[in-house]
CSV table of C-alpha atoms in Angstrom, one decimal:
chain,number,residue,atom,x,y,z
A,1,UNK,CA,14.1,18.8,4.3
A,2,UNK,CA,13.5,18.1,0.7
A,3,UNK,CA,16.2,20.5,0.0
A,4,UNK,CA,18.6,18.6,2.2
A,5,UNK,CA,17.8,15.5,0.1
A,6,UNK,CA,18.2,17.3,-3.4
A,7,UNK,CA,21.6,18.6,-2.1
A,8,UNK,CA,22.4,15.5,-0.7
A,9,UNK,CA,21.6,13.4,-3.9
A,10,UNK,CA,24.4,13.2,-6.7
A,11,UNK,CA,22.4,12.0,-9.5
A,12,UNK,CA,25.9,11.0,-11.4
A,13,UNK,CA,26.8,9.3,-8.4
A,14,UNK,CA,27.0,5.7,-9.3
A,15,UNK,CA,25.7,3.7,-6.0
A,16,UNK,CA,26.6,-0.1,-5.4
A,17,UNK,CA,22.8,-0.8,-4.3
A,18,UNK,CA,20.4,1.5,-6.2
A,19,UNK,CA,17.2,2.8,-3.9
A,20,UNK,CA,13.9,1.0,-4.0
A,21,UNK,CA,11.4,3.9,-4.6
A,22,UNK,CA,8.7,3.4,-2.2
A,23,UNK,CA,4.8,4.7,-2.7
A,24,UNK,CA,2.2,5.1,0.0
A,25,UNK,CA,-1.6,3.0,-1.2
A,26,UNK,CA,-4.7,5.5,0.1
A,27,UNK,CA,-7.8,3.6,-0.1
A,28,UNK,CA,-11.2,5.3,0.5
A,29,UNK,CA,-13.4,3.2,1.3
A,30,UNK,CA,-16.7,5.6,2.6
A,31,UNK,CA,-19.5,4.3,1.2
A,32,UNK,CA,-18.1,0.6,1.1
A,33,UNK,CA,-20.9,-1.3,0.5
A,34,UNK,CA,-21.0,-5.7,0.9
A,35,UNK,CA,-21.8,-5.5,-3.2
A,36,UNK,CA,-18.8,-4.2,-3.5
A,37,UNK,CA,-16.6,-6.6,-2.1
A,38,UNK,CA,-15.2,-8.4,-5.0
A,39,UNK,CA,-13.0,-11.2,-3.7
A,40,UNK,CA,-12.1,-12.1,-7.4
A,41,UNK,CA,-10.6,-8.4,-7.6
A,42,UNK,CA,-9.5,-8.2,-4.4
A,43,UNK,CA,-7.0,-11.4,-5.3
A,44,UNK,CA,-6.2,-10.3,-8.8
A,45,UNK,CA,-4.9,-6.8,-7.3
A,46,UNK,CA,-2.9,-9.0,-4.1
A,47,UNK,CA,-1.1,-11.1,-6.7
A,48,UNK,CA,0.0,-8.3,-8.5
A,49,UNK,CA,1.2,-6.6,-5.9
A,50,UNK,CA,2.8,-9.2,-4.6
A,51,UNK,CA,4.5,-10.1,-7.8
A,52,UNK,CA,5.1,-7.0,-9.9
A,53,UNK,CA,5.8,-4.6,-7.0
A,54,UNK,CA,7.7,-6.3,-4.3
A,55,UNK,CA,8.7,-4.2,-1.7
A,56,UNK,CA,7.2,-1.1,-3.0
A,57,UNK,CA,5.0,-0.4,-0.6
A,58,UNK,CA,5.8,1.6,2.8
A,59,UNK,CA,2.4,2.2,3.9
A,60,UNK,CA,-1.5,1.1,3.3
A,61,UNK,CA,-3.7,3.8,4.6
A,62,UNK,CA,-7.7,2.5,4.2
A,63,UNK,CA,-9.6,5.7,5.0
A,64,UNK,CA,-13.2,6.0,6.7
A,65,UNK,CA,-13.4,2.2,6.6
A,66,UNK,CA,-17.1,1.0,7.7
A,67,UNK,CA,-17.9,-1.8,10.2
A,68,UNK,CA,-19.1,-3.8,7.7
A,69,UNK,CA,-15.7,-3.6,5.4
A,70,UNK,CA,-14.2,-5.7,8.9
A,71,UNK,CA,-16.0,-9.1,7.2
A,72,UNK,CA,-14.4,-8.2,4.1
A,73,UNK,CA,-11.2,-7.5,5.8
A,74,UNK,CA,-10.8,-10.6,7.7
A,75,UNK,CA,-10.6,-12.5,4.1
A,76,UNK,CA,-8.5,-10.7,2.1
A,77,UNK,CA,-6.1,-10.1,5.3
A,78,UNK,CA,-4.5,-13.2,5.4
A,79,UNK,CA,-3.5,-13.0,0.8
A,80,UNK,CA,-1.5,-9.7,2.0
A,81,UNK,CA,1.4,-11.4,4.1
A,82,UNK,CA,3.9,-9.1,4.9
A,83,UNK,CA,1.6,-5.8,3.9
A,84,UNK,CA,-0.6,-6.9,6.2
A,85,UNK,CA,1.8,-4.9,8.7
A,86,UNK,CA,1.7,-1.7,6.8
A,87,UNK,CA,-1.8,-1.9,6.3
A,88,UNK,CA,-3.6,1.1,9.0
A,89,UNK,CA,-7.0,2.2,9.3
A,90,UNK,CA,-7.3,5.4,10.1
A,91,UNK,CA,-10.6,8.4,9.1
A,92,UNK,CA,-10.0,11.3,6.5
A,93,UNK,CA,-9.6,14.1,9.0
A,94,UNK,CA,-5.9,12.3,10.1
């Protein structure tokens, strides 16, 4: 498949609306702890997503995610907008 895409991409080849690379964001959060949860941080690191990387995003995977990151969760949930869909939890052996 990758080859299909290097064969496939003419790197010449002048395009009317260039490609928006995208990245996928792993978080691990084992050992997430209530002392770490910086909401100060957590807002710095929204707004600059937000504003320096629009769109950049395709996926949010937060790995191994304890019950007591949920509080956490609930707060910063609502500063992610339209990340908040991209946003899975899923455990390291996925």
């Amino acid at each position: 498949r990758t080859m299909e895409r290097l064969v496939l991409t003419d790197p010449f080849k002048q395009s009317e609306s260039p490609e928006v690379e995208q990245a996928i964001v792993i978080v691990d959060l084992s050992g997430f702890s209530p002392i770490q949860a910086d909401m100060e941080f957590a807002s710095f690191v929204v707004d600059a997503i937000h504003n320096y990387y629009p769109s950049r995003f395709a996926r949010i995977l937060l790995v191994d995610a304890p019950e007591v990151f949920a509080s956490f969760w609930t707060i910063v949930c609502p500063l992610l907008h339209r990340y908040r869909e991209m946003a899975a939890f899923v455990s390291a052996r996925e």
